[in-house]
Amino acid sequence: MRRTDNGAAARLIAVGEGQAWVEGPLDFSSVPALLKAGDLLLRRPGAFRIDLGGVTAANSAGLALVLEWLDLARSRHLDLRFLNLPDSVRRIAAFSNLEALLPVAEEGT
């Protein structure tokens, strides 16, 4: 867990086989620790779903984080999908012409 400058915590929590939950802000302060936690999580074989429904705020660092997690998963031949991608991350990805790179799953898939 990493506390950001404003005192809010950001965490990646394994919640089941191949599933994780992210809570807190995705910003330049919280992303390094979350990247490391994701690296550890994505060492197990199989498919993964990371639910970003607990994200309280996100900026371009949040987009960089999900792209890095995706790169880690692909380099390890893992299937990674994101649930509840924050609107701010979607907007930044669309503006940057990166939205098509993000594997977003609908609830239940």
mmCIF file of N, CA and C in Angstrom:
data_model
loop_
_atom_site.group_PDB
_atom_site.id
_atom_site.type_symbol
_atom_site.label_atom_id
_atom_site.label_comp_id
_atom_site.label_asym_id
_atom_site.label_seq_id
_atom_site.Cartn_x
_atom_site.Cartn_y
_atom_site.Cartn_z
ATOM 1 N N MET A 1 0.860 -1.179 0.000
ATOM 2 C CA MET A 1 0.000 0.000 0.000
ATOM 3 C C MET A 1 0.898 1.231 0.000
ATOM 4 N N ARG A 2 0.490 2.242 -0.708
ATOM 5 C CA ARG A 2 1.265 3.478 -0.792
ATOM 6 C C ARG A 2 0.335 4.642 -0.503
ATOM 7 N N ARG A 3 0.747 5.506 0.389
ATOM 8 C CA ARG A 3 -0.034 6.712 0.667
ATOM 9 C C ARG A 3 0.381 7.795 -0.312
ATOM 10 N N THR A 4 -0.590 8.457 -0.886
ATOM 11 C CA THR A 4 -0.305 9.541 -1.807
ATOM 12 C C THR A 4 -0.087 10.819 -1.015
ATOM 13 N N ASP A 5 0.282 11.874 -1.712
ATOM 14 C CA ASP A 5 0.566 13.141 -1.045
ATOM 15 C C ASP A 5 -0.624 13.657 -0.245
ATOM 16 N N ASN A 6 -1.837 13.357 -0.685
ATOM 17 C CA ASN A 6 -3.006 13.845 0.040
ATOM 18 C C ASN A 6 -3.453 12.878 1.132
ATOM 19 N N GLY A 7 -2.665 11.801 1.372
ATOM 20 C CA GLY A 7 -2.965 10.880 2.449
ATOM 21 C C GLY A 7 -3.846 9.712 2.064
ATOM 22 N N ALA A 8 -4.383 9.689 0.858
ATOM 23 C CA ALA A 8 -5.238 8.589 0.428
ATOM 24 C C ALA A 8 -4.382 7.386 0.055
ATOM 25 N N ALA A 9 -4.870 6.213 0.362
ATOM 26 C CA ALA A 9 -4.146 4.985 0.054
ATOM 27 C C ALA A 9 -4.608 4.415 -1.273
ATOM 28 N N ALA A 10 -3.692 3.841 -2.012
ATOM 29 C CA ALA A 10 -4.013 3.116 -3.240
ATOM 30 C C ALA A 10 -3.537 1.684 -3.042
ATOM 31 N N ARG A 11 -4.421 0.723 -3.369
ATOM 32 C CA ARG A 11 -4.082 -0.683 -3.140
ATOM 33 C C ARG A 11 -4.572 -1.553 -4.284
ATOM 34 N N LEU A 12 -3.834 -2.619 -4.540
ATOM 35 C CA LEU A 12 -4.247 -3.689 -5.437
ATOM 36 C C LEU A 12 -4.464 -4.897 -4.545
ATOM 37 N N ILE A 13 -5.682 -5.413 -4.548
ATOM 38 C CA ILE A 13 -6.058 -6.479 -3.630
ATOM 39 C C ILE A 13 -6.509 -7.702 -4.426
ATOM 40 N N ALA A 14 -5.855 -8.845 -4.219
ATOM 41 C CA ALA A 14 -6.309 -10.089 -4.840
ATOM 42 C C ALA A 14 -7.599 -10.496 -4.137
ATOM 43 N N VAL A 15 -8.654 -10.739 -4.911
ATOM 44 C CA VAL A 15 -9.968 -11.050 -4.318
ATOM 45 C C VAL A 15 -10.483 -12.421 -4.721
ATOM 46 N N GLY A 16 -9.697 -13.159 -5.415
ATOM 47 C CA GLY A 16 -10.104 -14.493 -5.839
ATOM 48 C C GLY A 16 -9.149 -14.992 -6.903
ATOM 49 N N GLU A 17 -9.358 -16.207 -7.330
ATOM 50 C CA GLU A 17 -8.506 -16.793 -8.356
ATOM 51 C C GLU A 17 -8.584 -15.964 -9.636
ATOM 52 N N GLY A 18 -7.478 -15.333 -10.006
ATOM 53 C CA GLY A 18 -7.417 -14.555 -11.227
ATOM 54 C C GLY A 18 -8.163 -13.243 -11.181
ATOM 55 N N GLN A 19 -8.492 -12.758 -9.980
ATOM 56 C CA GLN A 19 -9.230 -11.502 -9.860
ATOM 57 C C GLN A 19 -8.573 -10.589 -8.833
ATOM 58 N N ALA A 20 -8.612 -9.297 -9.129
ATOM 59 C CA ALA A 20 -8.059 -8.305 -8.211
ATOM 60 C C ALA A 20 -8.911 -7.046 -8.266
ATOM 61 N N TRP A 21 -8.803 -6.257 -7.220
ATOM 62 C CA TRP A 21 -9.571 -5.025 -7.036
ATOM 63 C C TRP A 21 -8.579 -3.912 -6.764
ATOM 64 N N VAL A 22 -8.778 -2.767 -7.402
ATOM 65 C CA VAL A 22 -7.938 -1.597 -7.152
ATOM 66 C C VAL A 22 -8.787 -0.550 -6.464
ATOM 67 N N GLU A 23 -8.230 0.027 -5.412
ATOM 68 C CA GLU A 23 -8.929 1.121 -4.732
ATOM 69 C C GLU A 23 -7.960 2.257 -4.462
ATOM 70 N N GLY A 24 -8.518 3.468 -4.457
ATOM 71 C CA GLY A 24 -7.721 4.662 -4.211
ATOM 72 C C GLY A 24 -7.386 5.373 -5.505
ATOM 73 N N PRO A 25 -6.582 6.415 -5.421
ATOM 74 C CA PRO A 25 -6.235 7.204 -6.610
ATOM 75 C C PRO A 25 -5.125 6.556 -7.437
ATOM 76 N N LEU A 26 -5.238 6.701 -8.753
ATOM 77 C CA LEU A 26 -4.164 6.284 -9.661
ATOM 78 C C LEU A 26 -3.474 7.560 -10.127
ATOM 79 N N ASP A 27 -2.393 7.889 -9.450
ATOM 80 C CA ASP A 27 -1.674 9.115 -9.768
ATOM 81 C C ASP A 27 -0.174 8.855 -9.713
ATOM 82 N N PHE A 28 0.614 9.882 -9.959
ATOM 83 C CA PHE A 28 2.059 9.720 -10.029
ATOM 84 C C PHE A 28 2.659 9.232 -8.711
ATOM 85 N N SER A 29 2.001 9.480 -7.623
ATOM 86 C CA SER A 29 2.495 9.039 -6.327
ATOM 87 C C SER A 29 2.182 7.571 -6.051
ATOM 88 N N SER A 30 1.018 7.123 -6.467
ATOM 89 C CA SER A 30 0.581 5.760 -6.129
ATOM 90 C C SER A 30 0.988 4.702 -7.152
ATOM 91 N N VAL A 31 1.225 5.093 -8.390
ATOM 92 C CA VAL A 31 1.450 4.123 -9.457
ATOM 93 C C VAL A 31 2.693 3.241 -9.252
ATOM 94 N N PRO A 32 3.834 3.728 -8.795
ATOM 95 C CA PRO A 32 4.995 2.827 -8.646
ATOM 96 C C PRO A 32 4.715 1.607 -7.765
ATOM 97 N N ALA A 33 4.072 1.814 -6.635
ATOM 98 C CA ALA A 33 3.770 0.682 -5.753
ATOM 99 C C ALA A 33 2.731 -0.240 -6.384
ATOM 100 N N LEU A 34 1.748 0.323 -7.078
ATOM 101 C CA LEU A 34 0.739 -0.497 -7.737
ATOM 102 C C LEU A 34 1.345 -1.300 -8.890
ATOM 103 N N LEU A 35 2.295 -0.718 -9.595
ATOM 104 C CA LEU A 35 2.971 -1.438 -10.668
ATOM 105 C C LEU A 35 3.706 -2.656 -10.110
ATOM 106 N N LYS A 36 4.379 -2.461 -9.007
ATOM 107 C CA LYS A 36 5.106 -3.561 -8.369
ATOM 108 C C LYS A 36 4.131 -4.649 -7.895
ATOM 109 N N ALA A 37 3.028 -4.251 -7.292
ATOM 110 C CA ALA A 37 2.030 -5.216 -6.831
ATOM 111 C C ALA A 37 1.438 -5.988 -8.010
ATOM 112 N N GLY A 38 1.197 -5.304 -9.119
ATOM 113 C CA GLY A 38 0.683 -5.958 -10.311
ATOM 114 C C GLY A 38 1.684 -6.939 -10.897
ATOM 115 N N ASP A 39 2.957 -6.571 -10.861
ATOM 116 C CA ASP A 39 4.008 -7.465 -11.342
ATOM 117 C C ASP A 39 3.984 -8.772 -10.557
ATOM 118 N N LEU A 40 3.827 -8.682 -9.251
ATOM 119 C CA LEU A 40 3.764 -9.890 -8.417
ATOM 120 C C LEU A 40 2.505 -10.700 -8.709
ATOM 121 N N LEU A 41 1.381 -10.030 -8.856
ATOM 122 C CA LEU A 41 0.111 -10.703 -9.126
ATOM 123 C C LEU A 41 0.155 -11.437 -10.463
ATOM 124 N N LEU A 42 0.743 -10.810 -11.462
ATOM 125 C CA LEU A 42 0.737 -11.363 -12.820
ATOM 126 C C LEU A 42 1.857 -12.368 -13.061
ATOM 127 N N ARG A 43 2.327 -12.986 -12.013
ATOM 128 C CA ARG A 43 3.323 -14.052 -12.148
ATOM 129 C C ARG A 43 2.659 -15.426 -12.160
ATOM 130 N N ARG A 44 1.394 -15.489 -11.786
ATOM 131 C CA ARG A 44 0.660 -16.758 -11.778
ATOM 132 C C ARG A 44 0.082 -17.014 -13.169
ATOM 133 N N PRO A 45 0.041 -18.272 -13.594
ATOM 134 C CA PRO A 45 -0.546 -18.560 -14.909
ATOM 135 C C PRO A 45 -2.062 -18.382 -14.890
ATOM 136 N N GLY A 46 -2.618 -18.107 -16.054
ATOM 137 C CA GLY A 46 -4.067 -18.031 -16.181
ATOM 138 C C GLY A 46 -4.559 -16.694 -16.689
ATOM 139 N N ALA A 47 -5.858 -16.542 -16.618
ATOM 140 C CA ALA A 47 -6.515 -15.301 -17.032
ATOM 141 C C ALA A 47 -6.744 -14.432 -15.803
ATOM 142 N N PHE A 48 -6.663 -13.124 -15.999
ATOM 143 C CA PHE A 48 -6.830 -12.184 -14.900
ATOM 144 C C PHE A 48 -7.850 -11.120 -15.257
ATOM 145 N N ARG A 49 -8.581 -10.706 -14.249
ATOM 146 C CA ARG A 49 -9.504 -9.583 -14.350
ATOM 147 C C ARG A 49 -9.143 -8.626 -13.218
ATOM 148 N N ILE A 50 -8.836 -7.386 -13.585
ATOM 149 C CA ILE A 50 -8.544 -6.368 -12.578
ATOM 150 C C ILE A 50 -9.684 -5.371 -12.614
ATOM 151 N N ASP A 51 -10.389 -5.283 -11.493
ATOM 152 C CA ASP A 51 -11.539 -4.389 -11.362
ATOM 153 C C ASP A 51 -11.059 -3.059 -10.792
ATOM 154 N N LEU A 52 -11.267 -2.001 -11.560
ATOM 155 C CA LEU A 52 -10.840 -0.665 -11.154
ATOM 156 C C LEU A 52 -12.006 0.134 -10.565
ATOM 157 N N GLY A 53 -13.031 -0.557 -10.121
ATOM 158 C CA GLY A 53 -14.223 0.093 -9.584
ATOM 159 C C GLY A 53 -13.991 0.873 -8.301
ATOM 160 N N GLY A 54 -12.902 0.623 -7.615
ATOM 161 C CA GLY A 54 -12.609 1.342 -6.380
ATOM 162 C C GLY A 54 -11.685 2.537 -6.564
ATOM 163 N N VAL A 55 -11.372 2.853 -7.813
ATOM 164 C CA VAL A 55 -10.483 3.990 -8.086
ATOM 165 C C VAL A 55 -11.237 5.280 -7.814
ATOM 166 N N THR A 56 -10.643 6.136 -7.005
ATOM 167 C CA THR A 56 -11.293 7.392 -6.612
ATOM 168 C C THR A 56 -10.932 8.561 -7.526
ATOM 169 N N ALA A 57 -9.786 8.476 -8.199
ATOM 170 C CA ALA A 57 -9.341 9.512 -9.142
ATOM 171 C C ALA A 57 -8.238 8.892 -9.981
ATOM 172 N N ALA A 58 -8.108 9.366 -11.226
ATOM 173 C CA ALA A 58 -7.054 8.828 -12.085
ATOM 174 C C ALA A 58 -6.628 9.895 -13.095
ATOM 175 N N ASN A 59 -5.335 9.878 -13.398
ATOM 176 C CA ASN A 59 -4.808 10.784 -14.413
ATOM 177 C C ASN A 59 -3.995 9.961 -15.409
ATOM 178 N N SER A 60 -3.128 10.594 -16.170
ATOM 179 C CA SER A 60 -2.357 9.883 -17.179
ATOM 180 C C SER A 60 -1.464 8.796 -16.576
ATOM 181 N N ALA A 61 -1.083 8.945 -15.331
ATOM 182 C CA ALA A 61 -0.305 7.897 -14.662
ATOM 183 C C ALA A 61 -1.140 6.631 -14.537
ATOM 184 N N GLY A 62 -2.439 6.774 -14.345
ATOM 185 C CA GLY A 62 -3.334 5.615 -14.290
ATOM 186 C C GLY A 62 -3.375 4.886 -15.618
ATOM 187 N N LEU A 63 -3.422 5.629 -16.715
ATOM 188 C CA LEU A 63 -3.382 5.006 -18.042
ATOM 189 C C LEU A 63 -2.050 4.288 -18.239
ATOM 190 N N ALA A 64 -0.964 4.933 -17.866
ATOM 191 C CA ALA A 64 0.353 4.304 -17.989
ATOM 192 C C ALA A 64 0.409 3.008 -17.180
ATOM 193 N N LEU A 65 -0.200 3.004 -16.011
ATOM 194 C CA LEU A 65 -0.212 1.810 -15.166
ATOM 195 C C LEU A 65 -0.939 0.658 -15.856
ATOM 196 N N VAL A 66 -2.139 0.885 -16.358
ATOM 197 C CA VAL A 66 -2.872 -0.220 -16.981
ATOM 198 C C VAL A 66 -2.147 -0.705 -18.242
ATOM 199 N N LEU A 67 -1.511 0.200 -18.974
ATOM 200 C CA LEU A 67 -0.736 -0.221 -20.146
ATOM 201 C C LEU A 67 0.483 -1.041 -19.734
ATOM 202 N N GLU A 68 1.128 -0.683 -18.646
ATOM 203 C CA GLU A 68 2.276 -1.458 -18.146
ATOM 204 C C GLU A 68 1.831 -2.836 -17.676
ATOM 205 N N TRP A 69 0.708 -2.903 -16.939
ATOM 206 C CA TRP A 69 0.178 -4.203 -16.524
ATOM 207 C C TRP A 69 -0.141 -5.060 -17.739
ATOM 208 N N LEU A 70 -0.715 -4.455 -18.753
ATOM 209 C CA LEU A 70 -1.048 -5.176 -19.979
ATOM 210 C C LEU A 70 0.216 -5.704 -20.650
ATOM 211 N N ASP A 71 1.247 -4.884 -20.697
ATOM 212 C CA ASP A 71 2.514 -5.304 -21.287
ATOM 213 C C ASP A 71 3.119 -6.470 -20.507
ATOM 214 N N LEU A 72 3.083 -6.398 -19.182
ATOM 215 C CA LEU A 72 3.579 -7.502 -18.351
ATOM 216 C C LEU A 72 2.817 -8.783 -18.650
ATOM 217 N N ALA A 73 1.491 -8.683 -18.700
ATOM 218 C CA ALA A 73 0.660 -9.861 -18.950
ATOM 219 C C ALA A 73 0.967 -10.462 -20.321
ATOM 220 N N ARG A 74 1.066 -9.629 -21.324
ATOM 221 C CA ARG A 74 1.338 -10.139 -22.674
ATOM 222 C C ARG A 74 2.713 -10.782 -22.757
ATOM 223 N N SER A 75 3.705 -10.212 -22.094
ATOM 224 C CA SER A 75 5.049 -10.792 -22.128
ATOM 225 C C SER A 75 5.081 -12.150 -21.432
ATOM 226 N N ARG A 76 4.101 -12.393 -20.568
ATOM 227 C CA ARG A 76 4.006 -13.673 -19.845
ATOM 228 C C ARG A 76 2.913 -14.572 -20.418
ATOM 229 N N HIS A 77 2.368 -14.178 -21.549
ATOM 230 C CA HIS A 77 1.325 -14.944 -22.250
ATOM 231 C C HIS A 77 0.089 -15.158 -21.383
ATOM 232 N N LEU A 78 -0.305 -14.106 -20.688
ATOM 233 C CA LEU A 78 -1.491 -14.134 -19.833
ATOM 234 C C LEU A 78 -2.601 -13.312 -20.463
ATOM 235 N N ASP A 79 -3.829 -13.708 -20.217
ATOM 236 C CA ASP A 79 -4.990 -12.951 -20.668
ATOM 237 C C ASP A 79 -5.372 -11.994 -19.546
ATOM 238 N N LEU A 80 -5.331 -10.696 -19.809
ATOM 239 C CA LEU A 80 -5.675 -9.679 -18.810
ATOM 240 C C LEU A 80 -6.787 -8.804 -19.351
ATOM 241 N N ARG A 81 -7.806 -8.605 -18.530
ATOM 242 C CA ARG A 81 -8.928 -7.724 -18.868
ATOM 243 C C ARG A 81 -9.170 -6.796 -17.690
ATOM 244 N N PHE A 82 -9.690 -5.605 -18.016
ATOM 245 C CA PHE A 82 -9.999 -4.620 -16.989
ATOM 246 C C PHE A 82 -11.504 -4.429 -16.891
ATOM 247 N N LEU A 83 -11.990 -4.324 -15.685
ATOM 248 C CA LEU A 83 -13.382 -4.005 -15.407
ATOM 249 C C LEU A 83 -13.451 -2.599 -14.829
ATOM 250 N N ASN A 84 -14.509 -1.897 -15.136
ATOM 251 C CA ASN A 84 -14.773 -0.576 -14.542
ATOM 252 C C ASN A 84 -13.615 0.405 -14.724
ATOM 253 N N LEU A 85 -13.108 0.465 -15.943
ATOM 254 C CA LEU A 85 -12.047 1.423 -16.251
ATOM 255 C C LEU A 85 -12.572 2.837 -16.003
ATOM 256 N N PRO A 86 -11.872 3.641 -15.195
ATOM 257 C CA PRO A 86 -12.359 4.997 -14.898
ATOM 258 C C PRO A 86 -12.550 5.833 -16.162
ATOM 259 N N ASP A 87 -13.583 6.652 -16.161
ATOM 260 C CA ASP A 87 -13.868 7.513 -17.310
ATOM 261 C C ASP A 87 -12.682 8.400 -17.667
ATOM 262 N N SER A 88 -11.974 8.895 -16.655
ATOM 263 C CA SER A 88 -10.830 9.767 -16.944
ATOM 264 C C SER A 88 -9.742 9.012 -17.711
ATOM 265 N N VAL A 89 -9.531 7.750 -17.383
ATOM 266 C CA VAL A 89 -8.536 6.942 -18.092
ATOM 267 C C VAL A 89 -9.015 6.671 -19.517
ATOM 268 N N ARG A 90 -10.299 6.397 -19.680
ATOM 269 C CA ARG A 90 -10.863 6.179 -21.015
ATOM 270 C C ARG A 90 -10.694 7.433 -21.886
ATOM 271 N N ARG A 91 -10.965 8.598 -21.295
ATOM 272 C CA ARG A 91 -10.847 9.846 -22.058
ATOM 273 C C ARG A 91 -9.407 10.111 -22.484
ATOM 274 N N ILE A 92 -8.467 9.899 -21.581
ATOM 275 C CA ILE A 92 -7.055 10.108 -21.903
ATOM 276 C C ILE A 92 -6.621 9.109 -22.978
ATOM 277 N N ALA A 93 -7.059 7.862 -22.854
ATOM 278 C CA ALA A 93 -6.719 6.844 -23.852
ATOM 279 C C ALA A 93 -7.302 7.203 -25.221
ATOM 280 N N ALA A 94 -8.544 7.675 -25.236
ATOM 281 C CA ALA A 94 -9.180 8.059 -26.499
ATOM 282 C C ALA A 94 -8.446 9.244 -27.125
ATOM 283 N N PHE A 95 -8.122 10.230 -26.320
ATOM 284 C CA PHE A 95 -7.400 11.411 -26.811
ATOM 285 C C PHE A 95 -6.041 11.032 -27.383
ATOM 286 N N SER A 96 -5.423 10.010 -26.792
ATOM 287 C CA SER A 96 -4.090 9.569 -27.201
ATOM 288 C C SER A 96 -4.132 8.474 -28.269
ATOM 289 N N ASN A 97 -5.332 8.155 -28.750
ATOM 290 C CA ASN A 97 -5.508 7.068 -29.728
ATOM 291 C C ASN A 97 -4.991 5.731 -29.208
ATOM 292 N N LEU A 98 -5.195 5.474 -27.923
ATOM 293 C CA LEU A 98 -4.753 4.230 -27.292
ATOM 294 C C LEU A 98 -5.920 3.368 -26.812
ATOM 295 N N GLU A 99 -7.127 3.865 -26.951
ATOM 296 C CA GLU A 99 -8.280 3.164 -26.393
ATOM 297 C C GLU A 99 -8.423 1.738 -26.929
ATOM 298 N N ALA A 100 -8.111 1.522 -28.198
ATOM 299 C CA ALA A 100 -8.245 0.191 -28.796
ATOM 300 C C ALA A 100 -7.279 -0.821 -28.182
ATOM 301 N N LEU A 101 -6.238 -0.349 -27.523
ATOM 302 C CA LEU A 101 -5.267 -1.247 -26.894
ATOM 303 C C LEU A 101 -5.750 -1.814 -25.565
ATOM 304 N N LEU A 102 -6.763 -1.197 -24.983
ATOM 305 C CA LEU A 102 -7.202 -1.577 -23.642
ATOM 306 C C LEU A 102 -8.270 -2.660 -23.702
ATOM 307 N N PRO A 103 -7.953 -3.850 -23.178
ATOM 308 C CA PRO A 103 -8.937 -4.922 -23.165
ATOM 309 C C PRO A 103 -9.890 -4.737 -21.978
ATOM 310 N N VAL A 104 -11.026 -4.171 -22.270
ATOM 311 C CA VAL A 104 -12.015 -3.899 -21.228
ATOM 312 C C VAL A 104 -13.074 -4.977 -21.278
ATOM 313 N N ALA A 105 -13.324 -5.604 -20.151
ATOM 314 C CA ALA A 105 -14.335 -6.647 -20.050
ATOM 315 C C ALA A 105 -15.610 -6.060 -19.457
ATOM 316 N N GLU A 106 -16.716 -6.561 -19.917
ATOM 317 C CA GLU A 106 -17.986 -6.210 -19.300
ATOM 318 C C GLU A 106 -18.173 -7.120 -18.087
ATOM 319 N N GLU A 107 -18.954 -6.686 -17.137
ATOM 320 C CA GLU A 107 -19.219 -7.484 -15.935
ATOM 321 C C GLU A 107 -19.695 -8.860 -16.357
ATOM 322 N N GLY A 108 -19.082 -9.905 -15.771
ATOM 323 C CA GLY A 108 -19.471 -11.270 -16.071
ATOM 324 C C GLY A 108 -18.697 -11.918 -17.215
ATOM 325 N N THR A 109 -17.790 -11.177 -17.842
ATOM 326 C CA THR A 109 -17.001 -11.787 -18.928
ATOM 327 C C THR A 109 -15.560 -11.971 -18.533
#
